[in-house]
mmCIF file of C-alpha atoms in Angstrom:
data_model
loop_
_atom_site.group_PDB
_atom_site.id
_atom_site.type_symbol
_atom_site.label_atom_id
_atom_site.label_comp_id
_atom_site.label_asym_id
_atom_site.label_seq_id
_atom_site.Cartn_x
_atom_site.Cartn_y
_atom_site.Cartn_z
ATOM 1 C CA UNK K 840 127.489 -35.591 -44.136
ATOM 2 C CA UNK K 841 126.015 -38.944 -41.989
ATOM 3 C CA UNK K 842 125.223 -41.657 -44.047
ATOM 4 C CA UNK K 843 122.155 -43.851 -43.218
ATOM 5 C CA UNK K 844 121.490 -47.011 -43.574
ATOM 6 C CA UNK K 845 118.022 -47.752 -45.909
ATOM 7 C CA UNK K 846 116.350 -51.195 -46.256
ATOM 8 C CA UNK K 847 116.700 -51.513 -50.219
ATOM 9 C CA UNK K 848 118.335 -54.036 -52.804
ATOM 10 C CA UNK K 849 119.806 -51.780 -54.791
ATOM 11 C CA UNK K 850 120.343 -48.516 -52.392
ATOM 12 C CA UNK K 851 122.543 -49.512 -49.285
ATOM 13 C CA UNK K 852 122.980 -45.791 -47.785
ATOM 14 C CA UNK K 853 121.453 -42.105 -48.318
ATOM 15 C CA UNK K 854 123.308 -39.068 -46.898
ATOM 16 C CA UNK K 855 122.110 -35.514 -46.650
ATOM 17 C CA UNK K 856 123.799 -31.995 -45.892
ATOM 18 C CA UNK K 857 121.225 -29.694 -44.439
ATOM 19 C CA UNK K 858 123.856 -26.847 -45.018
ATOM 20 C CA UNK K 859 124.803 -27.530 -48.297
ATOM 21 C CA UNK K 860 121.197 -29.221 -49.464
ATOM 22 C CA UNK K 861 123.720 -32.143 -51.093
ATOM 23 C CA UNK K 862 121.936 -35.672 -51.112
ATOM 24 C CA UNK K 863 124.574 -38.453 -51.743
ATOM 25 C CA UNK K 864 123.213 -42.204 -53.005
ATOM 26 C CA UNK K 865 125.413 -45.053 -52.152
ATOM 27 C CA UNK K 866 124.329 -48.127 -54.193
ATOM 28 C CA UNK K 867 124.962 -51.607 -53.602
ATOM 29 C CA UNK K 868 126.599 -52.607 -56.792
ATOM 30 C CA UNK K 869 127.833 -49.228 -58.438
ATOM 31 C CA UNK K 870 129.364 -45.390 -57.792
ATOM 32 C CA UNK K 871 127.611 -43.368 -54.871
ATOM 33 C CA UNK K 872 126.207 -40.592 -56.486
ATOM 34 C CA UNK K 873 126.091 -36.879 -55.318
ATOM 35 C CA UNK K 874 122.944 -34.844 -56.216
ATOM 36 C CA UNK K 875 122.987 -30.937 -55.433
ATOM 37 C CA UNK K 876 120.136 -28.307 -54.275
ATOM 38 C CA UNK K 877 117.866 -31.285 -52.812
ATOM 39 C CA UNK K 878 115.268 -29.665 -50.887
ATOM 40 C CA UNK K 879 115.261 -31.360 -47.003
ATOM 41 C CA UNK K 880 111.540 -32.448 -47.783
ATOM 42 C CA UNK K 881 112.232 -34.413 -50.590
ATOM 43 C CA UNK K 882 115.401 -36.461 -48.443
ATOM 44 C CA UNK K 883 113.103 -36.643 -45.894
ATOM 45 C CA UNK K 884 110.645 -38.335 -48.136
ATOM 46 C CA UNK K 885 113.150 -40.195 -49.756
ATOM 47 C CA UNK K 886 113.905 -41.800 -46.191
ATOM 48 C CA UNK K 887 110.215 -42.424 -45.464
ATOM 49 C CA UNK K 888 109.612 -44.159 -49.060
ATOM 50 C CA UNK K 889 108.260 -47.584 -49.383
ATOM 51 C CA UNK K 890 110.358 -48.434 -52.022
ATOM 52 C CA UNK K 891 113.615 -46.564 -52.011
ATOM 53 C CA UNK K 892 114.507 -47.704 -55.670
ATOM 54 C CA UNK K 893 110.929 -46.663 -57.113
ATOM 55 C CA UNK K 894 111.509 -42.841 -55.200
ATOM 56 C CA UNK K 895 114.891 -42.884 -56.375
ATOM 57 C CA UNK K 896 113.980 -43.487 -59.907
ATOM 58 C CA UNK K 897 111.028 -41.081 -59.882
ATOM 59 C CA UNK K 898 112.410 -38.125 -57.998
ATOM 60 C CA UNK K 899 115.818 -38.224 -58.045
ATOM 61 C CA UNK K 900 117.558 -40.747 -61.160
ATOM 62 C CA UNK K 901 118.741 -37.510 -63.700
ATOM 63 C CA UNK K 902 117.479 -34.429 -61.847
ATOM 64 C CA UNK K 903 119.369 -31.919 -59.125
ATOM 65 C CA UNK K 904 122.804 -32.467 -60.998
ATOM 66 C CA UNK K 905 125.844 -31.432 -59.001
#
């Protein structure tokens, strides 16, 4: 999985498997956290959000558990 870098205060990488549809979070100030069956549009969107936090928190904070 390649990590990118994101412009956010609270989000400081995203990673994606295209193989395994497995998004990984990797916050600033806690755990990464691993989300499974992500579809590729949603990362995709997820990369092109505004706010990174706000599309984390509305699409992605307790759904697609691993």
């Amino acid at each position: 999985m390649q990590m990118q870098s994101v412009k956010s205060s609270m989000i400081d990488v995203i990673g994606y498997d295209e193989q395994t549809h497995k998004l990984r979070v990797s916050f600033r100030d806690q755990q990464a956290q691993d989300f499974c069956h992500v579809p590729e549009h949603l990362y995709n969107a997820f990369l092109n959000a505004r706010s990174k936090n706000r599309f984390y928190k509305r699409h992605l904070q307790d759904s697609f558990p691993c």
